[in-house]
JSON list of C-alpha atoms in Angstrom, two decimals:
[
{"chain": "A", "resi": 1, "resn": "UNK", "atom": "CA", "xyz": [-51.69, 73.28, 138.13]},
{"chain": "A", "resi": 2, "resn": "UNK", "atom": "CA", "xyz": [-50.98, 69.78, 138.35]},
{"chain": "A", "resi": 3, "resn": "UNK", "atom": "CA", "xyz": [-54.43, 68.90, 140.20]},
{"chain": "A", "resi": 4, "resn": "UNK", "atom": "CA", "xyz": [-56.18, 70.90, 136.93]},
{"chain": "A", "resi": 5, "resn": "UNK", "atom": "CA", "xyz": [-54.12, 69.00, 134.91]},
{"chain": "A", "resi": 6, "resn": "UNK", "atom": "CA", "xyz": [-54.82, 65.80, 136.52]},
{"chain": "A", "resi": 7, "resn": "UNK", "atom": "CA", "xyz": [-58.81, 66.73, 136.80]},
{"chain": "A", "resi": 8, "resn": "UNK", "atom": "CA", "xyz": [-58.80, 67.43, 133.05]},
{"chain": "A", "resi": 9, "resn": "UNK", "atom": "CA", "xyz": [-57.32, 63.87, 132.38]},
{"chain": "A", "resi": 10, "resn": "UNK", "atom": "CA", "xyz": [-59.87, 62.33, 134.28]},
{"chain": "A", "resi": 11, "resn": "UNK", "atom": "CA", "xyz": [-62.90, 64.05, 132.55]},
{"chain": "A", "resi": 12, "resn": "UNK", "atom": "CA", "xyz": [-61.37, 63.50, 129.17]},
{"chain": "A", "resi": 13, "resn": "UNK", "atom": "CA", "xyz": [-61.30, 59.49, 129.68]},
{"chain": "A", "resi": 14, "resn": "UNK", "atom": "CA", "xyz": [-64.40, 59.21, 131.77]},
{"chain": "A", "resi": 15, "resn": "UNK", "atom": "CA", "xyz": [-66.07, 60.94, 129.04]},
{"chain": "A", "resi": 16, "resn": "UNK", "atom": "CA", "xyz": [-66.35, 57.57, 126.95]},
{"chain": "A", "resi": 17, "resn": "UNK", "atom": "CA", "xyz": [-67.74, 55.66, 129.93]},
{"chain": "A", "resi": 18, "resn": "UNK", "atom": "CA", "xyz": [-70.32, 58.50, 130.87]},
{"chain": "A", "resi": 19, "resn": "UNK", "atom": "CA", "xyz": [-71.35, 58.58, 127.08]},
{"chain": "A", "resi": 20, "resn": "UNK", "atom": "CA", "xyz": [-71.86, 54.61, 127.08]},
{"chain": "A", "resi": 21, "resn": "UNK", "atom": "CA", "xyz": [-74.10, 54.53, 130.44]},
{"chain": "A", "resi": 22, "resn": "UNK", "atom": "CA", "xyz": [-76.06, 56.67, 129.26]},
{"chain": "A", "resi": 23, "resn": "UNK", "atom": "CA", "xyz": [-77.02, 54.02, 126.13]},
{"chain": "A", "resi": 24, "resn": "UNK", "atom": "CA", "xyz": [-80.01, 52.11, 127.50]},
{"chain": "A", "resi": 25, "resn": "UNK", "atom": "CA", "xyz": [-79.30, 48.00, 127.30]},
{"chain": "A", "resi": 26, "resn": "UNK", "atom": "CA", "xyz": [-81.72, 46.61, 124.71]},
{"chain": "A", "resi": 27, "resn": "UNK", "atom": "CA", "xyz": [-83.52, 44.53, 127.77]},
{"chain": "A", "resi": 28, "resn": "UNK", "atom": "CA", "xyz": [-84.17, 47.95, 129.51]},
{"chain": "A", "resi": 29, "resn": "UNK", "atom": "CA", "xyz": [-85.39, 49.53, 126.07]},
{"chain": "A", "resi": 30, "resn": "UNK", "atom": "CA", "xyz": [-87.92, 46.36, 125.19]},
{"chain": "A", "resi": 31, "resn": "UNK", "atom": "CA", "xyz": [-89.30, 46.45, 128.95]},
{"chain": "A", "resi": 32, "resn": "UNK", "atom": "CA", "xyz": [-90.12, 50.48, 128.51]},
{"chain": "A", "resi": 33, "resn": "UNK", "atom": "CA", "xyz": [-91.71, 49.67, 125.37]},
{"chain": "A", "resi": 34, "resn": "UNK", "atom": "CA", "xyz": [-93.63, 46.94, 126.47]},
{"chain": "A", "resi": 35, "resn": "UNK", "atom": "CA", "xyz": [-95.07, 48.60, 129.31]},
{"chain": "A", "resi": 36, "resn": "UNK", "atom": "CA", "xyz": [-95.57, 51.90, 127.27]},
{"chain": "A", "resi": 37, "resn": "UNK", "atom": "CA", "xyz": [-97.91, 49.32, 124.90]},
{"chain": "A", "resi": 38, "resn": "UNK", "atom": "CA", "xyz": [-99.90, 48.41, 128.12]},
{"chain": "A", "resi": 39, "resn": "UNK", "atom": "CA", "xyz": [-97.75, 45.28, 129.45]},
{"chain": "A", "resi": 40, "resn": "UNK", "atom": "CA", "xyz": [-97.73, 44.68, 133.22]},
{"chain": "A", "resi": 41, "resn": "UNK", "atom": "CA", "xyz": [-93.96, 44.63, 134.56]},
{"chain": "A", "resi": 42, "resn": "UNK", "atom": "CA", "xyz": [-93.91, 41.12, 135.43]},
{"chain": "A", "resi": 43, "resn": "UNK", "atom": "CA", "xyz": [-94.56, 40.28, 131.92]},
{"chain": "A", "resi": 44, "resn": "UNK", "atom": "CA", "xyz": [-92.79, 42.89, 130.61]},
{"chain": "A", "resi": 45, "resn": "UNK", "atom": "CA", "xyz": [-89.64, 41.69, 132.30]},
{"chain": "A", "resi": 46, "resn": "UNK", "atom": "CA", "xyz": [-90.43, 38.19, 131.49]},
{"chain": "A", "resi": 47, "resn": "UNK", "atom": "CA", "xyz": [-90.94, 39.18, 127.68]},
{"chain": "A", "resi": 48, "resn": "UNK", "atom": "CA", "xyz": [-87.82, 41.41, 127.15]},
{"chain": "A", "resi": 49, "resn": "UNK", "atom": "CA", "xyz": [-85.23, 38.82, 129.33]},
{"chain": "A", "resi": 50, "resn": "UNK", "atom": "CA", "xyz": [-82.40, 38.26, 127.33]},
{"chain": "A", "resi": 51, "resn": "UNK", "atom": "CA", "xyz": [-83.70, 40.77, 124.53]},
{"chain": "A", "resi": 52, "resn": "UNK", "atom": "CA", "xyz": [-81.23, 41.96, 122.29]},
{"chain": "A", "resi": 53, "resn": "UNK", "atom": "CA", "xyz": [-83.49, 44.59, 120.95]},
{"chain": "A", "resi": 54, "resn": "UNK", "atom": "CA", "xyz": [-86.42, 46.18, 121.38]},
{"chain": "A", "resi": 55, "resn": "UNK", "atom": "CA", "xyz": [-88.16, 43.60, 118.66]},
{"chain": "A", "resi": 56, "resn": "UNK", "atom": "CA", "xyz": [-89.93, 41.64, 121.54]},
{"chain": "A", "resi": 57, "resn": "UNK", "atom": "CA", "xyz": [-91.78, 44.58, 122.56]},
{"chain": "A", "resi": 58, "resn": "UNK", "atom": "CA", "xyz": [-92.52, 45.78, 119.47]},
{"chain": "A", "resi": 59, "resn": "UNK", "atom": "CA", "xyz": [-94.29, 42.66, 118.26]},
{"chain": "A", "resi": 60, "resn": "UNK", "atom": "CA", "xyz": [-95.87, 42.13, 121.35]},
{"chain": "A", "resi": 61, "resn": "UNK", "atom": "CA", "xyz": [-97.38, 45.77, 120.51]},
{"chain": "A", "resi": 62, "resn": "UNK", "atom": "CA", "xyz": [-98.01, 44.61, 117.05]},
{"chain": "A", "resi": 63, "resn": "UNK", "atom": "CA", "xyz": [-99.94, 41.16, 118.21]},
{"chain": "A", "resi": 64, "resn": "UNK", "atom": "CA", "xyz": [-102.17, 43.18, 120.54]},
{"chain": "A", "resi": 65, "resn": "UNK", "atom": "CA", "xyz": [-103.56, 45.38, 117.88]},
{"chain": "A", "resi": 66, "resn": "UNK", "atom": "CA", "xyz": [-104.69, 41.76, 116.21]},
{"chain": "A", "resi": 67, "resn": "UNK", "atom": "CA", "xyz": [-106.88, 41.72, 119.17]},
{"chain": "A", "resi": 68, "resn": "UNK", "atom": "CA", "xyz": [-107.25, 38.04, 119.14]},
{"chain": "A", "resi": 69, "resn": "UNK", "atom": "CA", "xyz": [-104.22, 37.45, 121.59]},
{"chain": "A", "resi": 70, "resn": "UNK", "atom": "CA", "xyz": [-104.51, 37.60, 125.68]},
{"chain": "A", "resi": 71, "resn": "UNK", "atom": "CA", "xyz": [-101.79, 39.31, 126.95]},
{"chain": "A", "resi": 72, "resn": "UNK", "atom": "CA", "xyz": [-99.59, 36.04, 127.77]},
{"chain": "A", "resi": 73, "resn": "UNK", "atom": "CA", "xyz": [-100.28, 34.50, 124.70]},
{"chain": "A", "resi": 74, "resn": "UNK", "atom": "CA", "xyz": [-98.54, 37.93, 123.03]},
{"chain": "A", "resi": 75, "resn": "UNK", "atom": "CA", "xyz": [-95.88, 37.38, 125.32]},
{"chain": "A", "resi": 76, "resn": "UNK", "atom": "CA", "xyz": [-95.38, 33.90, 124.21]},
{"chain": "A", "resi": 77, "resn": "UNK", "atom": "CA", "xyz": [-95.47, 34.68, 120.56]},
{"chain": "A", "resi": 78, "resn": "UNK", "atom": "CA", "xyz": [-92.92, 37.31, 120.90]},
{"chain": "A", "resi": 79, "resn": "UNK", "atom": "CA", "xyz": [-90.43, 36.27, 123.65]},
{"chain": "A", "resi": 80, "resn": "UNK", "atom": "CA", "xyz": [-87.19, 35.83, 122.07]},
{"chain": "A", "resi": 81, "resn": "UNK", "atom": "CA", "xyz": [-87.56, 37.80, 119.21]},
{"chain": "A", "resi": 82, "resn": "UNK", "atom": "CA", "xyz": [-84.79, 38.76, 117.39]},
{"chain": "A", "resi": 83, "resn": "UNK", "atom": "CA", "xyz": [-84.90, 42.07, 114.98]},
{"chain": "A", "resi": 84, "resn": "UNK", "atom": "CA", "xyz": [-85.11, 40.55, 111.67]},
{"chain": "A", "resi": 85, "resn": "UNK", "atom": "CA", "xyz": [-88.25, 37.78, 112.63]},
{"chain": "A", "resi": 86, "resn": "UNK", "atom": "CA", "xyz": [-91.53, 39.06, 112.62]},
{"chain": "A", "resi": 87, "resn": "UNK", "atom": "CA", "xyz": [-93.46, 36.56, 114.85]},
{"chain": "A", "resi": 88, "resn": "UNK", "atom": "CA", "xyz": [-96.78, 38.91, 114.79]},
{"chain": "A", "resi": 89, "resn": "UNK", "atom": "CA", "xyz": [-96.58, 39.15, 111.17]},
{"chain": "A", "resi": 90, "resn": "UNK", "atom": "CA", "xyz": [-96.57, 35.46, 110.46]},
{"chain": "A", "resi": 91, "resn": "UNK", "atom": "CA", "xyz": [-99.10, 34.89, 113.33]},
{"chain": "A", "resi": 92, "resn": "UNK", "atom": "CA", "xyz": [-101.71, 38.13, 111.53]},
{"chain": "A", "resi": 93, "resn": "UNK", "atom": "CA", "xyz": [-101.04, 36.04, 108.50]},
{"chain": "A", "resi": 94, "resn": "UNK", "atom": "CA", "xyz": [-101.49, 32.56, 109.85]},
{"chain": "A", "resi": 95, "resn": "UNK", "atom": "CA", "xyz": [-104.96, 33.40, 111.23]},
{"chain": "A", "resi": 96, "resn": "UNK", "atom": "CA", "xyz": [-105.90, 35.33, 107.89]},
{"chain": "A", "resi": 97, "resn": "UNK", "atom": "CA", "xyz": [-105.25, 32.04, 105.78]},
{"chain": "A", "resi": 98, "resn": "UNK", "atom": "CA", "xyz": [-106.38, 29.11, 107.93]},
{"chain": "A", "resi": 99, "resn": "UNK", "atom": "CA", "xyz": [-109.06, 28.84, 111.00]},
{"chain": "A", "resi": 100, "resn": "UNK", "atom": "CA", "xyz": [-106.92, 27.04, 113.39]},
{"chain": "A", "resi": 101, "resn": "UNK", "atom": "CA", "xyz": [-106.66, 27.61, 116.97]},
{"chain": "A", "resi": 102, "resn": "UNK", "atom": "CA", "xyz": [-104.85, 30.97, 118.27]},
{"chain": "A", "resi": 103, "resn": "UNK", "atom": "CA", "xyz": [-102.69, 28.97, 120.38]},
{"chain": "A", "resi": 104, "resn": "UNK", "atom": "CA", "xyz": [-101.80, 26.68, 117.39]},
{"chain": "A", "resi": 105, "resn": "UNK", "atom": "CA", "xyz": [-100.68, 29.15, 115.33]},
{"chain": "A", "resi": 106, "resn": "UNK", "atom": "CA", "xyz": [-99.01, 30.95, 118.64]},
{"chain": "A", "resi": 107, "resn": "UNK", "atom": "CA", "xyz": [-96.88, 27.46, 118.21]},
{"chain": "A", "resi": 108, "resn": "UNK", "atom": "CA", "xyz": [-96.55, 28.08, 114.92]},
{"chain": "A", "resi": 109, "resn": "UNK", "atom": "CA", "xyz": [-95.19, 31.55, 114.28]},
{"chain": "A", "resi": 110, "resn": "UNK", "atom": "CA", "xyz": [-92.85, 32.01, 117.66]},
{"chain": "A", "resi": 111, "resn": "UNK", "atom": "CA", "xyz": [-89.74, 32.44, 117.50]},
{"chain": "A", "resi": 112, "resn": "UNK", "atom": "CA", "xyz": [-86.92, 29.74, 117.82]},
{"chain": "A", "resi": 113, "resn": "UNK", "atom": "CA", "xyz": [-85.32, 29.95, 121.02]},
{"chain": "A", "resi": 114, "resn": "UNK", "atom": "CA", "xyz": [-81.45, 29.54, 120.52]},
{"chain": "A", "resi": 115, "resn": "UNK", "atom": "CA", "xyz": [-79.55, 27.71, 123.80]},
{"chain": "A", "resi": 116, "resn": "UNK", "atom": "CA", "xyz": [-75.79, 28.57, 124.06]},
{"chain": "A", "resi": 117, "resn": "UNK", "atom": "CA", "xyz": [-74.07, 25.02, 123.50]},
{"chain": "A", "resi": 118, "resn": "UNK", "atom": "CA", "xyz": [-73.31, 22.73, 127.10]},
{"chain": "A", "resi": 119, "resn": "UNK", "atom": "CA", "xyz": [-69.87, 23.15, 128.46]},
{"chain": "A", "resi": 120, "resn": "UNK", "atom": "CA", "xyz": [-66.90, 21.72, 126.12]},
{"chain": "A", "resi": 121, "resn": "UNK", "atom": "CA", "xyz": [-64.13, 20.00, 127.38]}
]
């Protein structure tokens, strides 16, 4: 009875744990999107490090239907994306209004990349 008892315990606060590994980490759910939109891993892993979202991937998928992007020029635009910028959308735009160079406008539209501040004393 006490084993039961015991085994029932165990299940009941496991459950919470089980329930969050099951969740998928945003970097895991970015690099399955990325390679579902036709990335290679190595730059799907490079595009979705440190992702807190999915957004990299999904503007990656967004530049490529521009067509005018390689594949590493995508990943540049959209490393780093967080999910309220919309790097492709500025970058669709960009080209629409002005004639400059793809990997101008690449500069241009990508995202800022925030650094965590040096050590304090």
């Amino acid at each position: 009875m006490a084993r039961a008892a015991i085994t029932v315990a165990l299940g009941v606060a496991a459950a919470p744990w089980v329930v969050a590994a099951q969740e998928l980490a945003p970097q895991v759910s970015c690099y399955q999107r990325a390679t579902e939109g036709g990335l290679d891993d190595s730059l799907a892993a490079q595009l979705c490090r440190g992702a807190r979202s999915s957004a990299p991937a999904d503007c990656f998928v967004r530049a490529q239907d521009d067509g005018s992007l390689s594949q590493s020029q995508a990943v540049q635009l959209c490393q780093f994306t967080a999910p309220d910028e919309d790097p492709a959308g500025c970058y669709i735009q960009a080209r629409q209004q002005t004639f400059s160079d793809p990997s101008r406008v690449v500069q241009l539209c990508q995202p800022a990349i925030l650094s965590c501040p040096g050590y304090v004393d």
